[in-house]
mmCIF file of C-alpha atoms in Angstrom:
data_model
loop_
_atom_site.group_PDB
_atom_site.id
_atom_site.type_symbol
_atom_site.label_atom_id
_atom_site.label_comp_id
_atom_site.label_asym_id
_atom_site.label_seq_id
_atom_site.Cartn_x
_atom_site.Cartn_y
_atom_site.Cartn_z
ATOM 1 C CA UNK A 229 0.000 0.000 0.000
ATOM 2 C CA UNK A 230 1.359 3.199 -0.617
ATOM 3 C CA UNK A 231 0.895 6.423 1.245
ATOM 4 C CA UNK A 232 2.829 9.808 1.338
ATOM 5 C CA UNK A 233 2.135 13.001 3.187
ATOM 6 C CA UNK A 234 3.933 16.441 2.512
ATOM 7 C CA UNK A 235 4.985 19.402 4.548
ATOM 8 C CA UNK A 236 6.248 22.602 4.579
ATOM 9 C CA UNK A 237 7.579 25.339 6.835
ATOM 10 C CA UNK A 238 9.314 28.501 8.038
ATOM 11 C CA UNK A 239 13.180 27.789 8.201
ATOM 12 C CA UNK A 240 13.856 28.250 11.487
ATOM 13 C CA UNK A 241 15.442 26.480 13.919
ATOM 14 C CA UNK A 242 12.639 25.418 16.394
ATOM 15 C CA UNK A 243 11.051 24.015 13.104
ATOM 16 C CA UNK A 244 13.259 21.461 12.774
ATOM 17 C CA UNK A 245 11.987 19.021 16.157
ATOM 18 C CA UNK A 246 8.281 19.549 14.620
ATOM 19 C CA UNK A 247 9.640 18.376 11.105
ATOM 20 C CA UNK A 248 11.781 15.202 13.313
ATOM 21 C CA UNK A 249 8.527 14.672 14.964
ATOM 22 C CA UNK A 250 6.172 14.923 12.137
ATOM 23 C CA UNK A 251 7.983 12.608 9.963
ATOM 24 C CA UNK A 252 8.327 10.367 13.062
ATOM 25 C CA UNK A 253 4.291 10.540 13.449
ATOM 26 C CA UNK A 254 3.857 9.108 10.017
ATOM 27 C CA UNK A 255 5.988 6.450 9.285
ATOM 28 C CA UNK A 256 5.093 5.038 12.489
ATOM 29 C CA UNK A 257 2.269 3.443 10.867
ATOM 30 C CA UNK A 258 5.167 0.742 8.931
ATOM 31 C CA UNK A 259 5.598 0.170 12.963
ATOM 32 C CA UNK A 260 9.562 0.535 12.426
ATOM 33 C CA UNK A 261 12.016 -0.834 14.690
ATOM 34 C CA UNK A 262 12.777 2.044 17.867
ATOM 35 C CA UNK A 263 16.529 1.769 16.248
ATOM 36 C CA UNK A 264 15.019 3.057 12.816
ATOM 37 C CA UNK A 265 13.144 5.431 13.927
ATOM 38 C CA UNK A 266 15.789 6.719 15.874
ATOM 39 C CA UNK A 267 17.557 7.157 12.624
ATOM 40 C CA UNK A 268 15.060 8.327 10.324
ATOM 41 C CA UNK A 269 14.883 10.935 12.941
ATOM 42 C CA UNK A 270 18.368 12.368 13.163
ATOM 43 C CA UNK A 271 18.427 12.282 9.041
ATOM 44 C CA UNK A 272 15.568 14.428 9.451
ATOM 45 C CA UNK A 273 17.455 16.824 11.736
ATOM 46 C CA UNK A 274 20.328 16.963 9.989
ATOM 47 C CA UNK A 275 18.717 17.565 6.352
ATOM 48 C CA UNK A 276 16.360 20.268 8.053
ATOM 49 C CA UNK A 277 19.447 21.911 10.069
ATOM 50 C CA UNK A 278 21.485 22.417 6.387
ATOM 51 C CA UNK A 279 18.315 23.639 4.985
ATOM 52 C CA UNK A 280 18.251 26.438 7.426
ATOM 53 C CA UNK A 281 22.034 27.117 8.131
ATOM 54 C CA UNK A 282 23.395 26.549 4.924
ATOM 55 C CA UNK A 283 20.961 26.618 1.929
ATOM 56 C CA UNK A 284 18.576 30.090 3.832
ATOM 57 C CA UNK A 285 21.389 31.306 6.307
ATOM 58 C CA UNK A 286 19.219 31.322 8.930
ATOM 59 C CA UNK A 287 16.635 33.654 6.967
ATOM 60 C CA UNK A 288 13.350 32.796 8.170
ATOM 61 C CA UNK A 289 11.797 33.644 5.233
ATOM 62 C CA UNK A 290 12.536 30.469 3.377
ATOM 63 C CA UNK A 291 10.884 27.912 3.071
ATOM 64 C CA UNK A 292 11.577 24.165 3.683
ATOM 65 C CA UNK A 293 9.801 21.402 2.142
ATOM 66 C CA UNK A 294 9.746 17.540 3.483
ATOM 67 C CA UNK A 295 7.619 14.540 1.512
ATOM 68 C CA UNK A 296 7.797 11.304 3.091
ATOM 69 C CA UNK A 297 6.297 8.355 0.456
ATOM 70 C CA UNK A 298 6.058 4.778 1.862
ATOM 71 C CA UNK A 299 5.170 1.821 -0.417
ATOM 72 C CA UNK A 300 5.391 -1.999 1.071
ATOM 73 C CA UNK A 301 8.289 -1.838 3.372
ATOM 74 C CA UNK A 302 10.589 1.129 1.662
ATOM 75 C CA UNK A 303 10.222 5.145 2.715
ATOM 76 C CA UNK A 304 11.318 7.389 0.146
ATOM 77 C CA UNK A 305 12.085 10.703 2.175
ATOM 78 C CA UNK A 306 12.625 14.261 0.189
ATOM 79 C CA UNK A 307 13.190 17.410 1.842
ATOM 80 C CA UNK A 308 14.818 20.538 -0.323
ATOM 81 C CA UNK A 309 15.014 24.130 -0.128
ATOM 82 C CA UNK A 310 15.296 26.768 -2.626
ATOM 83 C CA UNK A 311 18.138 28.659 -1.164
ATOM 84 C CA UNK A 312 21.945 29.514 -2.370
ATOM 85 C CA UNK A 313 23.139 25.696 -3.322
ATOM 86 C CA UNK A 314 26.035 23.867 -3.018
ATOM 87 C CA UNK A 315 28.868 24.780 -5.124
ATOM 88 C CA UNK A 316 30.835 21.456 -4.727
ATOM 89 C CA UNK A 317 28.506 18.512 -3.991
ATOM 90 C CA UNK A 318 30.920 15.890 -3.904
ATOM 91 C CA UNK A 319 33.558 17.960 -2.017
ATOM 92 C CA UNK A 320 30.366 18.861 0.945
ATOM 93 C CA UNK A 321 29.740 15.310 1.341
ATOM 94 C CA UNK A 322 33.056 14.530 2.537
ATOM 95 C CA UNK A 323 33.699 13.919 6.279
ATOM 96 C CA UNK A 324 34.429 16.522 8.243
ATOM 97 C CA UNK A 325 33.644 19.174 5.576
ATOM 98 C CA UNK A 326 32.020 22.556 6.616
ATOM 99 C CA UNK A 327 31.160 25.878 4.924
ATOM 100 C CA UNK A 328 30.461 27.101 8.753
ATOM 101 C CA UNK A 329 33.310 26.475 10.945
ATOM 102 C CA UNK A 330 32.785 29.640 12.840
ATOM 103 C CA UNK A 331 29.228 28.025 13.871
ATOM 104 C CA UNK A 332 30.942 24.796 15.407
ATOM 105 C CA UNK A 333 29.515 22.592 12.348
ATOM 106 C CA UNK A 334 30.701 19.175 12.634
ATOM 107 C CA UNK A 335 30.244 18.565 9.135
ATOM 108 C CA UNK A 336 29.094 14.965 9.340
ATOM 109 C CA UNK A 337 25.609 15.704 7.954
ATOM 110 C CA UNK A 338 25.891 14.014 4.857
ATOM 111 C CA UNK A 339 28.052 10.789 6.632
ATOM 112 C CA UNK A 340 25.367 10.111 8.969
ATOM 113 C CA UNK A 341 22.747 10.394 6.360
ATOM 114 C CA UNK A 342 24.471 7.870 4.430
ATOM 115 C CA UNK A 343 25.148 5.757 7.169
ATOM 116 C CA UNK A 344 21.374 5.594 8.193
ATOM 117 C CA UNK A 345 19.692 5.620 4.798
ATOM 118 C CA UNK A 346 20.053 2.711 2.233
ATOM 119 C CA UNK A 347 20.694 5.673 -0.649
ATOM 120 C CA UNK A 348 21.017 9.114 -0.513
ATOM 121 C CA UNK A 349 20.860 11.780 -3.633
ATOM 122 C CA UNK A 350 22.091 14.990 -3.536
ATOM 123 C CA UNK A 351 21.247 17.544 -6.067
ATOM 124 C CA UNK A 352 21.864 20.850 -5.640
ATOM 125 C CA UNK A 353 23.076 24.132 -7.881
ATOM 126 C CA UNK A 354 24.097 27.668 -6.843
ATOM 127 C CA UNK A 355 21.587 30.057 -5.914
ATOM 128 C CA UNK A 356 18.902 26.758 -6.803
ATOM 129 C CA UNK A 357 18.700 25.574 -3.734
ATOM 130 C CA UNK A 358 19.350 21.256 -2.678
ATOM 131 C CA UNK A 359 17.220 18.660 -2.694
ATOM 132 C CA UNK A 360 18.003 15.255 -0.683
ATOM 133 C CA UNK A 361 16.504 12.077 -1.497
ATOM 134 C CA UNK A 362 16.639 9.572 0.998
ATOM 135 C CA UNK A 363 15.349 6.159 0.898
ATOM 136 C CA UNK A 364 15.411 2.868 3.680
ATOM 137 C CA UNK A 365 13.999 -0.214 3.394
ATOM 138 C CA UNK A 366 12.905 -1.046 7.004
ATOM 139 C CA UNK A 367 13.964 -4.305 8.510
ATOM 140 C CA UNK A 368 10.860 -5.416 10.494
ATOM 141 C CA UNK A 369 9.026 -5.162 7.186
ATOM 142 C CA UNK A 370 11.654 -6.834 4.948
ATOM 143 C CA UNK A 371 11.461 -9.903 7.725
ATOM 144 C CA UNK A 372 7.413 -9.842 7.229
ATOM 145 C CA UNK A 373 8.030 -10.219 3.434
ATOM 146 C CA UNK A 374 9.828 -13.070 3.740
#
C-alpha cells in the first residue's frame, strides 16, 4: 500500500523538532524498529538543520519542504530548499567538511545520512537551492516479506 504526506515550513530552527517529529508521526504506521526510527529521525534533523544554516542562512523567510512516500516496506524521504546551493557537492559530502566552521559545524551531515539511509541523492546548484533524497527499506518489514 502506498501512502505519502507532505509538509512545509518557516526555516527556522525550532522548526526542525516539529519536522523530526512529524515525519516520526507518520511512518510510524510501517511500525519501524525504535533503532530506525531513531535514525530516520536524526536524518531528518540533519537535512532540516542544512536547509536552514546553509541553503537560507538562517533567513526565516525560506521555506523548507519535506515529503515522506512509503510503499510496502521502503520510505522514500525528500526534503529541499530553494536557497543559495552547493557549489561542490561531492567535495560537501566529505567527512568533516564545513562551509560554517565559525558556527561549530561538525560537518558529518551528509556521513550520517548515508550511514542511516540505504541511498542518498544529492542535487543541488548555486543560488537553486538542494534537494536530498533519501530512501530505507525497514527491517521489520523486509522480515514480514519473507
Amino acid at each position: 500500500m502506498r501512502n505519502e504526506m507532505h509538509l512545509q515550513f518557516s526555516a527556522q530552527s525550532q522548526n526542525e523538532s516539529f519536522a523530526r517529529v512529524t515525519v516520526a508521526a507518520f511512518i510510524t504506521q510501517l511500525d519501524p524498529t525504535m533503532d530506525e526510527l531513531t535514525e530516520i529521525k536524526t536524518v531528518v534533523s540533519e537535512a532540516v538543520t542544512n536547509c536552514i544554516i546553509h541553503g537560507y542562512e538562517n533567513d526565516p523567510d525560506g521555506i523548507v519542504y519535506i515529503s515522506v512516500i512509503m510503499e510496502d516496506s521502503f520510505i522514500d524521504l525528500t526534503i529541499r530548499d530553494d536557497g543559495r546551493g552547493i557549489i561542490d557537492v561531492e567535495e560537501a559530502r566529505q567527512p568533516l567538511f564545513t562551509t560554517k566552521p565559525e558556527l561549530e559545524r561538525s560537518g558529518m551531515g551528509f556521513t550520517i545520512m548515508e550511514n542511516f539511509m540505504d541511498e542518498i541523492e544529492v542535487h543541488s546548484s548555486p543560488e537553486n537551492g538542494t534537494e536530498i533524497r533519501l530512501r530505507k527499506h525497514l527491517i521489520k518489514s523486509k522480515m514480514l516479506s519473507n
